[in-house]
Amino acid sequence: MFSNLKDQPADKILMLMASYKEDARSDKLDLGVGVYKDAQGNTPVMRAVKAAEKRIWEEQTTKSYVALAGDSAFADAMRDLVLGDSVSADRVAAIATPGGTGAFRQGVDLIRTANPDATVWISAPTWPNHVSILKTVGQAFKEYRYFDTTTGEVDFDGMMADLDGIKEGDVVLLHGCCHNPTGANLSGEQWSGVAQLLRQKKALPFVDIAYQGFGDGLDEDAAGTRILAETQPEMLIGASCSKNFGVYRDRVGLLMAVGDSANKKTTQGNLNHLNRQNYSFPPDHGARVVTTILTDPDLRADWQAELEDMRTGMLVLRQQLADELRQRLNDDRFDFIARHRGMFSRLGVDEAKVEAMRKDHGVYMVSDSRMNIAGLNAQTVPILADAIAKTCR
Ligand code: LMR
């Protein structure tokens, strides 16, 4: 039977991780996979996570199953973190999932159950795994324009023109903040414009929010999602704790379906059913760590302080890189790097230049020229600026 199998297309981010590992050069620079690194190049366990894990280890008396939806305290704490008071709790059904990817996958499965005729609209570009998952499940999708490679900013006119083509019941996937892979984000006014259009078209927004707290701050990064929650009759939200809690391998995510409170019981039942069919009970440990942090004022304050240090550190690196490039090129072409938010910026150069930077300078960025700003530190920014200046002049 297995001889019938064909090779699957490689994931370009994971492939890059592997080739970086194999490169023997000591001055190589890993700007590939979206994992936060400190100035020493480590991805530390956050202080509050360590403290919460210790507390759980001391106090937990059973590892028995929790619930198909996961712990309701986790859903409550995450709903509050993402949605604040933009929507009442009786309108939100939710399931814990293995990471934000699990939330996205379950969300797509829910769409397919509720409306098999829907088309999912995705930004061009988007996180490659969005595309891959949609293809894997056979979900119809179309792209809307999003990024203008010449300005490094959102092509908002193009986006709105393309979204004008959506039909009732279609789904529009939006990145809540810190757009991956571009780093270019909608302004508050633009979010309101999108909200108005989606409402008018009777389309369903699906927000993937994986970097809350990495852009302009925890509440600021959720502002667009909250505008939608306030204005749309229904929406889906997939949230990830991988990055903002640094619990990548523990797989912590939540899928929320916002709708009419009269439908909540049935929606919740469908979400529970999806969990049961795909993996039964969702993982609990990381979710419990996150809940412990969010519900304890001291741990929460410490987590927020550490997250804020990570966020502001990335902003400093962005500014330094933009400044160094302006000096070297005597041109403001790459100033958008300082205006972008989150872990990524897309340089907007072609694959041959990305390849040349890898070969000649040991700089590893994704082939679409996405670089992970958190892979830099004050000493390596000039090295990258040299590589970009020499290759992309
Ligand atoms: C990324 O975009 O690099 C991260 O979200 C990691 C991944 O799974 O691709």
Coordinates of C-alpha atoms and ligand atoms in Angstrom, one line a residue:
M1 CA 0.0 0.0 0.0
F2 CA 2.7 2.5 1.0
S3 CA 4.3 2.1 -2.5
N4 CA 1.3 4.1 -3.7
L5 CA 2.5 7.1 -1.7
K6 CA 4.0 10.1 -3.5
D7 CA 6.3 12.6 -2.0
Q8 CA 4.6 15.6 -0.4
P9 CA 5.6 19.1 -1.3
A10 CA 8.2 20.3 1.2
D11 CA 7.3 23.1 3.6
K12 CA 9.6 25.9 2.7
I13 CA 10.0 27.2 6.3
L14 CA 10.8 23.8 7.7
M15 CA 13.1 23.0 4.8
L16 CA 15.1 26.2 5.5
M17 CA 15.4 25.1 9.2
A18 CA 17.0 21.9 8.1
S19 CA 19.5 23.5 5.6
Y20 CA 20.5 26.1 8.3
K21 CA 21.4 23.3 10.6
E22 CA 23.5 21.7 8.0
D23 CA 25.5 24.8 7.2
A24 CA 28.9 24.6 8.9
R25 CA 29.7 28.4 8.8
S26 CA 29.9 29.8 12.3
D27 CA 28.8 33.3 11.3
K28 CA 25.5 32.1 9.6
L29 CA 22.4 34.0 10.5
D30 CA 19.0 32.2 11.1
L31 CA 16.2 34.5 10.1
G32 CA 13.9 31.7 9.0
V33 CA 11.3 30.0 11.2
G34 CA 9.1 32.2 13.4
V35 CA 10.6 31.5 16.8
Y36 CA 11.5 34.3 19.1
K37 CA 15.2 34.5 20.1
D38 CA 16.9 36.7 22.6
A39 CA 20.1 38.6 22.0
Q40 CA 22.1 35.4 22.8
G41 CA 20.1 33.5 20.2
N42 CA 18.2 31.5 22.8
T43 CA 14.5 30.9 22.9
P44 CA 14.0 31.0 26.7
V45 CA 11.2 29.5 28.7
M46 CA 9.5 32.6 30.0
R47 CA 9.8 33.3 33.7
A48 CA 6.0 33.2 34.4
V49 CA 5.8 29.9 32.4
K50 CA 8.5 28.3 34.6
A51 CA 6.7 29.5 37.8
A52 CA 3.3 28.3 36.6
E53 CA 4.7 24.9 35.6
K54 CA 6.3 24.6 39.1
R55 CA 3.0 25.4 40.7
I56 CA 1.1 22.9 38.5
W57 CA 3.7 20.2 39.2
E58 CA 3.2 20.8 43.0
E59 CA -0.5 21.1 43.0
Q60 CA -1.8 18.9 40.2
T61 CA -3.3 15.6 41.6
T62 CA -4.5 14.0 38.4
K63 CA -3.8 13.8 34.7
S64 CA -7.3 12.4 33.9
Y65 CA -9.2 13.9 31.0
V66 CA -10.6 17.4 31.3
A67 CA -13.2 18.0 28.6
L68 CA -13.5 17.7 24.8
A69 CA -13.4 21.5 24.6
G70 CA -10.5 21.7 27.0
D71 CA -10.7 23.5 30.3
S72 CA -13.4 26.2 30.3
A73 CA -11.1 28.4 32.4
F74 CA -8.6 28.4 29.6
A75 CA -11.3 29.4 27.1
D76 CA -12.5 32.2 29.4
A77 CA -9.0 33.6 30.0
M78 CA -8.1 33.5 26.4
R79 CA -11.5 35.0 25.3
D80 CA -10.8 37.9 27.7
L81 CA -7.2 38.3 26.4
V82 CA -8.2 38.4 22.7
L83 CA -11.7 39.9 22.7
G84 CA -11.7 41.9 25.9
D85 CA -15.3 43.2 26.4
S86 CA -16.0 43.5 22.7
V87 CA -18.5 40.7 22.8
S88 CA -20.5 39.0 25.5
A89 CA -19.4 35.5 26.6
D90 CA -22.8 34.0 25.7
R91 CA -22.0 34.6 22.0
V92 CA -18.7 32.7 22.1
A93 CA -18.3 28.9 21.6
A94 CA -14.7 27.7 22.0
I95 CA -12.4 24.7 21.9
A96 CA -8.8 24.3 23.0
T97 CA -6.6 23.0 20.1
P98 CA -3.1 21.9 19.5
G99 CA -1.6 25.3 18.7
G100 CA -2.9 28.0 16.4
T101 CA -2.5 25.6 13.5
G102 CA -4.9 23.2 15.2
A103 CA -7.3 26.1 15.6
F104 CA -7.1 27.0 11.9
R105 CA -7.6 23.4 10.9
Q106 CA -10.6 22.9 13.1
G107 CA -12.0 26.3 11.9
V108 CA -11.7 25.1 8.3
D109 CA -13.4 21.8 9.2
L110 CA -16.3 23.8 10.9
I111 CA -16.7 25.9 7.8
R112 CA -16.9 22.8 5.6
T113 CA -19.5 21.3 7.9
A114 CA -21.6 24.5 8.0
N115 CA -21.2 25.7 4.4
P116 CA -19.5 23.4 1.9
D117 CA -20.0 26.0 -0.8
A118 CA -18.0 28.7 0.9
T119 CA -14.8 30.0 -0.7
V120 CA -12.1 31.0 1.8
W121 CA -10.3 34.2 0.8
I122 CA -6.7 34.5 1.8
S123 CA -4.2 37.3 1.7
A124 CA -1.6 37.2 -1.1
P125 CA 0.7 36.3 0.5
T126 CA -0.2 34.4 3.7
W127 CA 1.5 31.9 5.9
P128 CA 2.3 28.9 3.6
N129 CA 0.6 26.4 5.9
H130 CA -2.7 28.1 5.5
V131 CA -2.6 27.3 1.8
S132 CA -1.3 23.8 2.4
I133 CA -4.1 23.0 4.9
L134 CA -6.8 24.4 2.6
K135 CA -5.5 22.2 -0.2
T136 CA -5.2 19.2 2.0
V137 CA -8.8 19.3 3.0
G138 CA -10.0 20.2 -0.5
Q139 CA -11.4 23.6 0.6
A140 CA -11.9 26.1 -2.2
F141 CA -9.9 29.3 -1.8
K142 CA -9.1 32.5 -3.6
E143 CA -6.5 35.2 -2.9
Y144 CA -7.0 38.8 -2.3
R145 CA -4.2 41.4 -2.9
Y146 CA -2.6 42.4 0.3
F147 CA 1.1 43.4 0.0
D148 CA 2.7 46.0 -2.2
T149 CA 6.3 44.9 -2.8
T150 CA 7.4 48.3 -4.0
T151 CA 6.3 50.2 -0.9
G152 CA 6.5 47.4 1.6
E153 CA 3.0 48.4 2.8
V154 CA -0.5 47.0 2.6
D155 CA -2.1 47.4 -0.8
F156 CA -5.4 48.4 0.7
D157 CA -7.1 49.6 -2.5
G158 CA -6.2 46.3 -4.1
M159 CA -7.4 44.3 -1.1
M160 CA -10.8 46.1 -1.0
A161 CA -11.3 45.8 -4.8
D162 CA -10.7 42.0 -4.6
L163 CA -12.9 41.6 -1.5
D164 CA -15.6 43.3 -3.4
G165 CA -15.9 39.9 -5.3
I166 CA -16.7 37.8 -2.3
K167 CA -20.2 36.3 -2.1
E168 CA -22.5 35.7 0.8
G169 CA -21.3 33.0 3.1
D170 CA -17.7 33.2 1.9
V171 CA -14.9 33.3 4.5
V172 CA -12.2 36.0 4.7
L173 CA -9.0 35.0 6.5
L174 CA -7.3 37.9 8.2
H175 CA -4.2 38.1 10.3
G176 CA -5.2 39.7 13.6
C177 CA -1.8 41.5 13.9
C178 CA 1.8 41.1 12.9
H179 CA 1.0 39.8 9.4
N180 CA 3.0 36.7 8.5
P181 CA 5.0 36.8 6.2
T182 CA 4.9 40.5 5.4
G183 CA 5.0 42.5 8.6
A184 CA 2.6 45.0 7.0
N185 CA -0.7 45.6 8.9
L186 CA -4.0 47.2 8.6
S187 CA -4.6 50.5 10.4
G188 CA -7.7 50.9 12.7
E189 CA -9.5 52.8 10.0
Q190 CA -8.7 50.1 7.5
W191 CA -10.0 47.4 9.9
S192 CA -13.3 49.4 10.1
G193 CA -13.4 49.5 6.3
V194 CA -13.0 45.8 6.1
A195 CA -15.6 45.2 8.8
Q196 CA -18.1 47.3 7.0
L197 CA -17.5 45.5 3.7
L198 CA -17.7 42.0 5.2
R199 CA -21.0 42.9 7.0
Q200 CA -22.4 44.3 3.8
K201 CA -21.4 41.2 1.9
K202 CA -22.6 38.8 4.6
A203 CA -19.2 37.2 4.7
L204 CA -17.6 35.5 7.7
P205 CA -14.3 36.8 9.0
F206 CA -11.8 34.2 10.2
V207 CA -9.0 35.9 12.2
D208 CA -5.8 34.1 12.8
I209 CA -4.1 35.8 15.7
A210 CA -0.7 34.2 16.5
Y211 CA 1.4 37.2 17.6
Q212 CA -0.7 39.2 20.0
G213 CA 1.7 41.3 22.1
F214 CA 4.5 41.2 19.5
G215 CA 3.4 44.3 17.6
D216 CA 2.1 47.4 19.4
G217 CA 1.0 45.8 22.6
L218 CA -1.5 43.2 23.8
D219 CA -4.7 45.4 23.5
E220 CA -3.5 47.3 20.5
D221 CA -2.7 44.1 18.6
A222 CA -6.2 42.8 19.3
A223 CA -7.9 46.0 18.2
G224 CA -8.8 44.8 14.7
T225 CA -10.2 41.5 15.9
R226 CA -12.3 43.4 18.5
I227 CA -13.7 45.8 15.8
L228 CA -14.9 42.7 13.9
A229 CA -16.3 41.1 17.0
E230 CA -18.3 44.2 17.8
T231 CA -19.7 44.6 14.3
Q232 CA -20.1 41.2 12.7
P233 CA -23.0 38.8 13.5
E234 CA -20.6 35.8 13.2
M235 CA -16.9 35.3 13.1
L236 CA -14.1 32.7 13.7
I237 CA -10.9 33.4 15.6
G238 CA -7.9 31.0 15.9
A239 CA -5.5 32.2 18.6
S240 CA -2.1 30.8 19.3
C241 CA -0.1 31.0 22.5
S242 CA 3.1 29.5 20.9
K243 CA 4.8 32.9 20.5
N244 CA 3.5 35.2 23.2
F245 CA 3.9 32.6 25.9
G246 CA 6.8 30.9 24.2
V247 CA 5.2 27.5 24.6
Y248 CA 5.8 26.4 21.0
R249 CA 6.2 22.7 21.6
D250 CA 3.4 22.4 24.1
R251 CA 0.9 23.2 21.4
V252 CA -1.5 25.7 22.9
G253 CA -4.3 27.3 20.9
L254 CA -8.0 28.2 21.0
L255 CA -10.7 28.3 18.3
M256 CA -13.6 30.7 19.0
A257 CA -16.8 30.9 17.1
V258 CA -18.7 34.1 17.8
G259 CA -22.4 34.0 16.8
D260 CA -25.9 34.4 18.0
S261 CA -26.3 33.2 21.6
A262 CA -29.2 31.1 20.5
N263 CA -26.9 29.0 18.4
K264 CA -24.1 28.7 20.9
K265 CA -25.1 25.3 22.3
T266 CA -25.1 23.6 18.8
T267 CA -22.0 25.4 17.7
Q268 CA -20.2 24.3 20.9
G269 CA -21.4 20.7 20.3
N270 CA -20.0 20.8 16.7
L271 CA -16.7 22.1 17.9
N272 CA -16.5 19.4 20.6
H273 CA -17.4 16.8 17.9
L274 CA -14.5 18.1 15.7
N275 CA -12.1 17.7 18.6
R276 CA -13.4 14.2 19.3
Q277 CA -13.1 13.2 15.6
N278 CA -9.6 14.6 15.1
Y279 CA -7.7 13.8 18.3
S280 CA -10.3 13.5 21.0
F281 CA -9.2 15.6 24.0
P282 CA -7.0 18.6 23.3
P283 CA -3.6 18.8 25.1
D284 CA -4.0 20.3 28.6
H285 CA -0.5 21.1 30.1
G286 CA 0.4 24.2 28.1
A287 CA -3.2 25.5 28.3
R288 CA -3.1 25.1 32.1
V289 CA 0.1 27.0 32.2
V290 CA -1.4 29.9 30.2
T291 CA -4.6 29.9 32.4
T292 CA -2.5 29.9 35.6
I293 CA -0.6 32.9 34.3
L294 CA -3.6 34.8 33.1
T295 CA -5.6 34.3 36.2
D296 CA -2.8 35.2 38.7
P297 CA -2.1 38.9 39.0
D298 CA 1.6 38.6 39.8
L299 CA 2.3 36.0 37.2
R300 CA 0.3 37.9 34.6
A301 CA 2.2 41.1 35.4
D302 CA 5.6 39.3 35.1
W303 CA 4.5 37.7 31.8
Q304 CA 3.4 41.0 30.4
A305 CA 6.7 42.7 31.5
E306 CA 8.8 40.0 29.8
L307 CA 6.6 40.1 26.7
E308 CA 6.9 43.8 26.5
D309 CA 10.7 43.5 26.7
M310 CA 10.6 41.1 23.8
R311 CA 8.3 43.4 21.8
T312 CA 10.3 46.6 22.3
G313 CA 13.6 44.7 21.7
M314 CA 12.3 43.8 18.2
L315 CA 11.3 47.4 17.6
V316 CA 14.8 48.6 18.4
L317 CA 16.3 46.0 16.0
R318 CA 13.9 47.1 13.3
Q319 CA 14.9 50.7 13.7
Q320 CA 18.6 49.8 13.7
L321 CA 18.3 47.8 10.6
A322 CA 16.3 50.5 8.7
D323 CA 18.9 53.1 9.8
E324 CA 21.9 51.0 8.7
L325 CA 20.3 50.2 5.4
R326 CA 19.5 53.9 4.8
Q327 CA 23.2 54.7 5.5
R328 CA 24.6 52.1 3.3
L329 CA 22.2 52.6 0.4
N330 CA 21.7 56.3 0.8
D331 CA 18.0 55.5 0.1
D332 CA 14.9 55.2 2.2
R333 CA 13.7 52.2 0.3
F334 CA 13.8 49.8 3.3
D335 CA 12.4 52.3 5.9
F336 CA 9.2 50.1 6.0
I337 CA 11.2 47.7 8.1
A338 CA 10.8 50.1 11.0
R339 CA 7.1 50.6 10.3
H340 CA 6.4 46.9 10.1
R341 CA 5.3 45.1 13.2
G342 CA 5.7 41.6 14.7
M343 CA 8.4 39.1 14.1
F344 CA 8.6 39.3 10.3
S345 CA 9.3 41.7 7.5
R346 CA 9.2 40.8 3.9
L347 CA 12.0 42.6 2.0
G348 CA 10.3 42.3 -1.3
V349 CA 13.3 41.0 -3.2
D350 CA 13.3 38.0 -5.6
E351 CA 14.3 34.5 -4.8
A352 CA 17.6 34.7 -6.6
K353 CA 18.7 37.5 -4.2
V354 CA 17.5 35.5 -1.2
E355 CA 19.6 32.6 -2.5
A356 CA 22.6 34.8 -3.0
M357 CA 22.4 36.2 0.5
R358 CA 22.3 32.6 1.8
K359 CA 25.2 31.4 -0.4
D360 CA 27.5 34.5 -0.1
H361 CA 26.7 35.7 3.4
G362 CA 25.2 32.8 5.3
V363 CA 21.9 34.7 5.8
Y364 CA 18.9 32.4 6.0
M365 CA 15.6 34.0 5.2
V366 CA 12.5 32.3 3.6
S367 CA 12.6 32.2 -0.2
D368 CA 9.9 34.9 -0.4
S369 CA 12.3 37.2 1.4
R370 CA 10.6 37.0 4.8
M371 CA 13.1 37.5 7.6
N372 CA 12.6 36.9 11.3
I373 CA 13.7 40.1 13.1
A374 CA 14.0 38.2 16.4
G375 CA 16.8 36.2 14.8
L376 CA 19.0 39.4 15.0
N377 CA 20.8 41.2 17.7
A378 CA 22.7 44.6 17.8
Q379 CA 25.9 42.9 16.6
T380 CA 24.3 41.0 13.7
V381 CA 22.2 43.8 12.3
P382 CA 25.2 45.4 10.6
I383 CA 26.1 42.0 9.1
L384 CA 22.6 41.6 7.7
A385 CA 22.6 45.2 6.5
D386 CA 25.9 44.6 4.6
A387 CA 24.5 41.4 3.0
I388 CA 21.3 43.2 1.9
A389 CA 23.1 46.3 0.7
K390 CA 25.6 44.2 -1.3
T391 CA 23.0 41.9 -2.8
C392 CA 20.0 44.2 -3.3
R393 CA 21.7 47.4 -4.2
Ligands
LMR1 C1 6.5 30.5 11.0 O1 5.7 31.1 10.2 O2 7.7 30.5 10.8 C2 5.9 29.9 12.2 O3 4.6 30.1 12.4 C3 6.4 28.5 12.4 C4 5.7 27.6 11.5 O4 5.1 26.6 12.0 O5 5.7 27.8 10.2

